Amino acid sequence: MYQPREHFQSGHRFGIEFGGAVLSFERVADVLRRQWPIIAACVGASLALVIVYLATAQPMYTANARIMMDTRQAQVLDKDSNTSSALIDTGYVDSQVEIINSDDLILSVVRRLKLTEDPEFNGSNPGLLSLILGKVMSPFRSGEPASQERIEHAVVEQVQKNLRTERVLTTYVLSLNYRARSPDKAAKIANAIANAYLVGALEAKYQSTKRATEWLQQRSLELSEQATASDRAVQTFKAEHNIVGTSRGLMSEQQLSDLNTQLVQARAATAEAKARLDRITAISDQDVAQSTVTDALNNSVITRLRAQYLDLAAQYADWSKRYGKTHLAAVNLANKMEEIRKNMADELHRIGDAYRSDYEIAKSREASLDKSVKDLVAQAGHTSQAEVKLRDLESAADTYRNLYNNFLEKLQSATQNQSFPLSEARLISTATKPDRKSSPRTVLALVGGLVGGLCLGFGVAFARELLSDVLRTPGEVEDELGVKCLGVLPDIRPSKKAGPSDLSRYVVDHPFSRFAETLRNIKVSIDVARLTREIKVIGIVSSLPKEGKTTVAANFAQLIALTGHRTVLIDGDLHTRSLTRELAPNAKSGLVEALNDPASLGYHVQRSKETGLDFLPSVVASRMVNSADVIGSKAMAELLKVLREHYEYIVIDLAPVMPVADSKAVSFLIDAMVYVIEWGQTTRSALQESVSGSEVLQKKLLGAVLNRANPKMLKRIEAYKGKHHNSYYVEHA
Ligand SMILES: Nc1ncnc2c1ncn2[C@@H]1O[C@H](COP(=O)(O)OP(=O)(O)OP(=O)(O)O)[C@@H](O)[C@H]1O
Ligand SMILES: [Mg+2]
């Protein structure tokens, strides 16, 4: 739709493409110049809104409390391990923020401060906005009164809304802001929430310590039972396996070595007894009177008997020598000796018996000891197996006991913690009564209103400019059509106090007006163009009806005529013939007749005495269907040929391009076209469509003129020309 001129695209001007249009600095300035009332209105409206808001808004006060988190997380079980000094992570701090905002914590504060009875919270003193909202919403609410729980819940929500908790940068400090309608209340509630959090943290720690203590208690109880049970198992096992601990080791070992010693002794005793028995047996076979026997037997009885025997033997030897062996005395002596010998043999026998019995005893004792040792050795093998098991049991018992002792220690410290829980957070700054309201912030709101208004104004202004399809400046016209804009004709409708005036002869009445001057400018442009080619027939055309072709054509022709040039004005709009109605309402014949008979031309033309302008009207009985054919006919060419000879300027008022074909039909007969565009009315699309519809028309297009510009707006658009720009114009007759 919109096609910028070629030289724009080649970048002769600085600017950015914006929605297909080039947004250059000049353009922005143009827009601002044109649209400043809209911008001002937006700013004014937004400032007014801000002022109304400032006047009606409830002032709020914000109190700030700060809580420092301890960077270490104490742990019940690993109190002295290194992990306890690890830094807390950001997630932990964020969780604390959530805890502070939690329903439970806020509810405790609401209950403690009895906020449900506070008019700020229970709705008995609502703000203006909520009052209006409440009124609007009241038909939709159920009539029954709210329960205490619901009221509390609503208050909690409201407190949460007014509470803002955040971490201060990357520190471990939580900043707690509370806003309320009064500074006192803000500080009170902020502190209450901070304290509730700290107490809550303590309570949580107490609870966790308590739970840990309980667990420890239970666990240590179990452990003590286990330790006792394993101790008991050791004792039972020892009893079952006859294991008794002594200072020199276990009982069985001791017994064994003792028995061994005894056995050795017993064996020695047996051997001795046997030796003695053997000796006695050997002796008893010999003559008892032999000295060897008595010597060997260290026996007093035998020694005595042998001494008696030896005395008797000596006496017998003496007596038998002296008296003979048959002497009675000698025989008596021999008898006595035999008796003693018998006695000695008896005694020997008796000793032998004693020795045998001794030997027997020693032997049986040895056998018994031997058996005992064998038994003990067998038992010892059995006992060592049991010992391995015992060691196991004992070590298990030791482990349990150690564990139990450990747990007891921990339990003790945990119980201490429970009785003195240490908080990990502390209040580093108590909320104090704020001395200034935190909202609404007057300056900020005003600046915001101003900026917002400006933004809105700019937005609206540019939207209007960019979205509007109409043309208002020569620049836009040139961009759109690609031809020169010959001037901007102001709206010349008379003001009410000036009284009615004839617009078709405005240049005659107001020769120094801007309107006349602009038309003169058009004439100059045409004259300049005439230097290179012949321009005599000038068509005044527009896209749509009522854009001002007739007005422009009439005034332009009169202006040229007034300068003394031979000029003819032709009413070429066979459809409306408004020019004829304006200038020669009583005409009986005109263009159509002249076409039929070119020779009679002079008869149809009317000359104005005042301006010297010749006018060829159009008179038709009824609207013609073939007007395009008529006006684009050969006869028309003939007629124009004749006119060219008589006149310097031939101005034709044409029909609009879009609705009827007349202008296109006649365009090949015309030297130059002046395109009338109604200021702020004709759309770009209409313009594009009508111009692109006819190549001849495009070729003949000399320039365009903006008509009916709003003088006030024009002043704004042309402010860059300086305030004296219009001082050369005289608008009044
Ligand atoms: N510059 C102007 N200032 C004030 N009013 C104007 C101006 N130009 C035209 N008019 C008014 O606009 C109306 C239409 O003007 P005019 O008849 O000249 O347009 P037109 O294009 O010839 O229309 P049509 O297509 O019907 O022939 C008229 O009432 C005229 O007075
Ligand atoms: Mg007209």
GROMACS .gro file of C-alpha atoms in nm, residues 440-615:
model
  176
  440PRO     CA    1   0.179   0.597   4.829
  441ARG     CA    2   0.505   0.763   4.737
  442THR     CA    3   0.411   1.104   4.613
  443VAL     CA    4   0.715   1.188   4.403
  444LEU     CA    5   0.745   0.839   4.260
  445ALA     CA    6   0.376   0.828   4.175
  446LEU     CA    7   0.392   1.169   4.010
  447VAL     CA    8   0.701   1.081   3.812
  448GLY     CA    9   0.542   0.750   3.723
  449GLY     CA   10   0.225   0.928   3.617
  450LEU     CA   11   0.425   1.171   3.409
  451VAL     CA   12   0.631   0.902   3.242
  452GLY     CA   13   0.329   0.679   3.198
  453GLY     CA   14   0.130   0.964   3.051
  454LEU     CA   15   0.415   1.054   2.818
  455CYS     CA   16   0.451   0.695   2.706
  456LEU     CA   17   0.081   0.660   2.655
  457GLY     CA   18   0.067   0.995   2.475
  458PHE     CA   19   0.358   0.906   2.248
  459GLY     CA   20   0.204   0.567   2.189
  460VAL     CA   21  -0.131   0.710   2.098
  461ALA     CA   22   0.022   0.987   1.889
  462PHE     CA   23   0.242   0.754   1.691
  463ALA     CA   24  -0.030   0.496   1.660
  464ARG     CA   25  -0.257   0.762   1.522
  465GLU     CA   26   0.009   0.874   1.282
  466LEU     CA   27   0.119   0.533   1.173
  467LEU     CA   28  -0.217   0.372   1.167
  468SER     CA   29  -0.392   0.663   1.006
  469ASP     CA   30  -0.410   0.623   0.638
  470VAL     CA   31  -0.456   0.989   0.567
  471LEU     CA   32  -0.207   1.248   0.448
  472ARG     CA   33  -0.131   1.570   0.624
  473THR     CA   34   0.210   1.695   0.520
  474PRO     CA   35   0.375   1.770   0.186
  475GLY     CA   36   0.637   1.514   0.278
  476GLU     CA   37   0.379   1.241   0.311
  477VAL     CA   38   0.223   1.340  -0.019
  478GLU     CA   39   0.558   1.330  -0.192
  479ASP     CA   40   0.633   0.992  -0.036
  480GLU     CA   41   0.301   0.860  -0.144
  481LEU     CA   42   0.268   0.990  -0.497
  482GLY     CA   43   0.628   1.043  -0.591
  483VAL     CA   44   0.552   1.390  -0.727
  484LYS     CA   45   0.607   1.733  -0.588
  485CYS     CA   46   0.359   1.874  -0.342
  486LEU     CA   47   0.280   2.214  -0.483
  487GLY     CA   48   0.134   2.352  -0.164
  488VAL     CA   49  -0.103   2.318   0.127
  489LEU     CA   50  -0.432   2.505   0.087
  490PRO     CA   51  -0.587   2.597   0.416
  491ASP     CA   52  -0.949   2.550   0.496
  492ILE     CA   53  -1.111   2.873   0.382
  493ARG     CA   54  -1.452   2.818   0.523
  494PRO     CA   55  -1.547   3.153   0.670
  495SER     CA   56  -1.555   3.186   1.043
  496LYS     CA   57  -1.896   3.254   1.186
  497LYS     CA   58  -1.826   3.615   1.274
  498ALA     CA   59  -1.682   3.695   0.929
  499GLY     CA   60  -2.011   3.609   0.765
  500PRO     CA   61  -2.076   3.412   0.452
  501SER     CA   62  -1.829   3.429   0.167
  502ASP     CA   63  -1.815   3.278  -0.178
  503LEU     CA   64  -1.545   3.016  -0.180
  504SER     CA   65  -1.534   2.993  -0.559
  505ARG     CA   66  -1.401   3.349  -0.581
  506TYR     CA   67  -1.192   3.351  -0.267
  507VAL     CA   68  -0.874   3.464  -0.442
  508VAL     CA   69  -1.060   3.764  -0.577
  509ASP     CA   70  -1.179   3.863  -0.232
  510HIS     CA   71  -0.861   3.766  -0.050
  511PRO     CA   72  -0.573   3.825  -0.290
  512PHE     CA   73  -0.310   3.819  -0.015
  513SER     CA   74  -0.443   3.519   0.167
  514ARG     CA   75  -0.240   3.210   0.215
  515PHE     CA   76  -0.485   3.029  -0.008
  516ALA     CA   77  -0.418   3.273  -0.298
  517GLU     CA   78  -0.047   3.261  -0.236
  518THR     CA   79  -0.042   2.883  -0.248
  519LEU     CA   80  -0.230   2.886  -0.576
  520ARG     CA   81   0.019   3.138  -0.706
  521ASN     CA   82   0.289   2.899  -0.606
  522ILE     CA   83   0.119   2.632  -0.814
  523LYS     CA   84   0.122   2.868  -1.107
  524VAL     CA   85   0.490   2.931  -1.060
  525SER     CA   86   0.558   2.558  -1.058
  526ILE     CA   87   0.364   2.521  -1.380
  527ASP     CA   88   0.542   2.816  -1.535
  528VAL     CA   89   0.878   2.663  -1.447
  529ALA     CA   90   0.767   2.339  -1.608
  530ARG     CA   91   0.651   2.531  -1.912
  531LEU     CA   92   1.009   2.630  -1.982
  532THR     CA   93   1.090   2.279  -2.094
  533ARG     CA   94   0.764   2.168  -2.246
  534GLU     CA   95   0.435   2.314  -2.349
  535ILE     CA   96   0.185   2.317  -2.069
  536LYS     CA   97  -0.138   2.486  -2.156
  537VAL     CA   98  -0.412   2.243  -2.065
  538ILE     CA   99  -0.413   2.194  -1.687
  539GLY     CA  100  -0.651   1.938  -1.539
  540ILE     CA  101  -0.759   1.963  -1.178
  541VAL     CA  102  -0.836   1.615  -1.054
  542SER     CA  103  -0.880   1.418  -0.732
  543SER     CA  104  -0.942   1.062  -0.622
  544LEU     CA  105  -1.279   1.109  -0.466
  545PRO     CA  106  -1.570   1.354  -0.480
  546LYS     CA  107  -1.583   1.663  -0.264
  547GLU     CA  108  -1.208   1.699  -0.220
  548GLY     CA  109  -1.217   2.051  -0.357
  549LYS     CA  110  -1.136   2.021  -0.728
  550THR     CA  111  -1.399   2.271  -0.827
  551THR     CA  112  -1.299   2.521  -0.562
  552VAL     CA  113  -0.931   2.490  -0.652
  553ALA     CA  114  -0.997   2.508  -1.027
  554ALA     CA  115  -1.216   2.817  -1.003
  555ASN     CA  116  -0.980   3.006  -0.777
  556PHE     CA  117  -0.671   2.898  -0.969
  557ALA     CA  118  -0.819   3.010  -1.302
  558GLN     CA  119  -0.934   3.340  -1.159
  559LEU     CA  120  -0.594   3.399  -1.010
  560ILE     CA  121  -0.421   3.345  -1.343
  561ALA     CA  122  -0.678   3.559  -1.522
  562LEU     CA  123  -0.622   3.835  -1.268
  563THR     CA  124  -0.253   3.840  -1.359
  564GLY     CA  125  -0.361   3.933  -1.711
  565HIS     CA  126  -0.304   3.605  -1.889
  566ARG     CA  127  -0.562   3.481  -2.131
  567THR     CA  128  -0.721   3.201  -1.936
  568VAL     CA  129  -1.018   2.978  -1.992
  569LEU     CA  130  -1.183   2.761  -1.730
  570ILE     CA  131  -1.378   2.460  -1.847
  571ASP     CA  132  -1.629   2.275  -1.635
  572GLY     CA  133  -1.523   1.925  -1.733
  573ASP     CA  134  -1.726   1.749  -1.466
  574LEU     CA  135  -2.030   1.653  -1.671
  575HIS     CA  136  -2.179   1.470  -1.372
  576THR     CA  137  -2.217   1.738  -1.109
  577ARG     CA  138  -2.143   2.054  -1.309
  578SER     CA  139  -2.092   2.235  -0.979
  579LEU     CA  140  -1.858   2.489  -1.137
  580THR     CA  141  -2.131   2.596  -1.376
  581ARG     CA  142  -2.373   2.624  -1.089
  582GLU     CA  143  -2.128   2.845  -0.905
  583LEU     CA  144  -2.003   3.070  -1.182
  584ALA     CA  145  -2.276   3.073  -1.445
  585PRO     CA  146  -2.595   2.937  -1.303
  586ASN     CA  147  -2.797   3.081  -1.587
  587ALA     CA  148  -2.593   2.936  -1.873
  588LYS     CA  149  -2.803   2.774  -2.145
  589SER     CA  150  -2.525   2.606  -2.340
  590GLY     CA  151  -2.167   2.504  -2.288
  591LEU     CA  152  -1.908   2.233  -2.343
  592VAL     CA  153  -2.136   1.969  -2.498
  593GLU     CA  154  -2.266   2.216  -2.753
  594ALA     CA  155  -1.916   2.343  -2.828
  595LEU     CA  156  -1.805   1.985  -2.892
  596ASN     CA  157  -2.084   1.939  -3.139
  597ASP     CA  158  -1.993   2.259  -3.317
  598PRO     CA  159  -1.643   2.396  -3.245
  599ALA     CA  160  -1.712   2.698  -3.457
  600SER     CA  161  -1.972   2.817  -3.211
  601LEU     CA  162  -1.727   2.808  -2.923
  602GLY     CA  163  -1.716   3.180  -2.871
  603TYR     CA  164  -2.088   3.180  -2.829
  604HIS     CA  165  -2.079   2.945  -2.532
  605VAL     CA  166  -1.789   3.102  -2.347
  606GLN     CA  167  -1.873   3.358  -2.079
  607ARG     CA  168  -1.625   3.624  -1.978
  608SER     CA  169  -1.606   3.763  -1.627
  609LYS     CA  170  -1.575   4.137  -1.632
  610GLU     CA  171  -1.409   4.147  -1.296
  611THR     CA  172  -1.130   3.900  -1.353
  612GLY     CA  173  -1.126   3.869  -1.729
  613LEU     CA  174  -1.163   3.493  -1.700
  614ASP     CA  175  -1.335   3.305  -1.978
  615PHE     CA  176  -1.559   3.025  -1.858
   0.00000   0.00000   0.00000
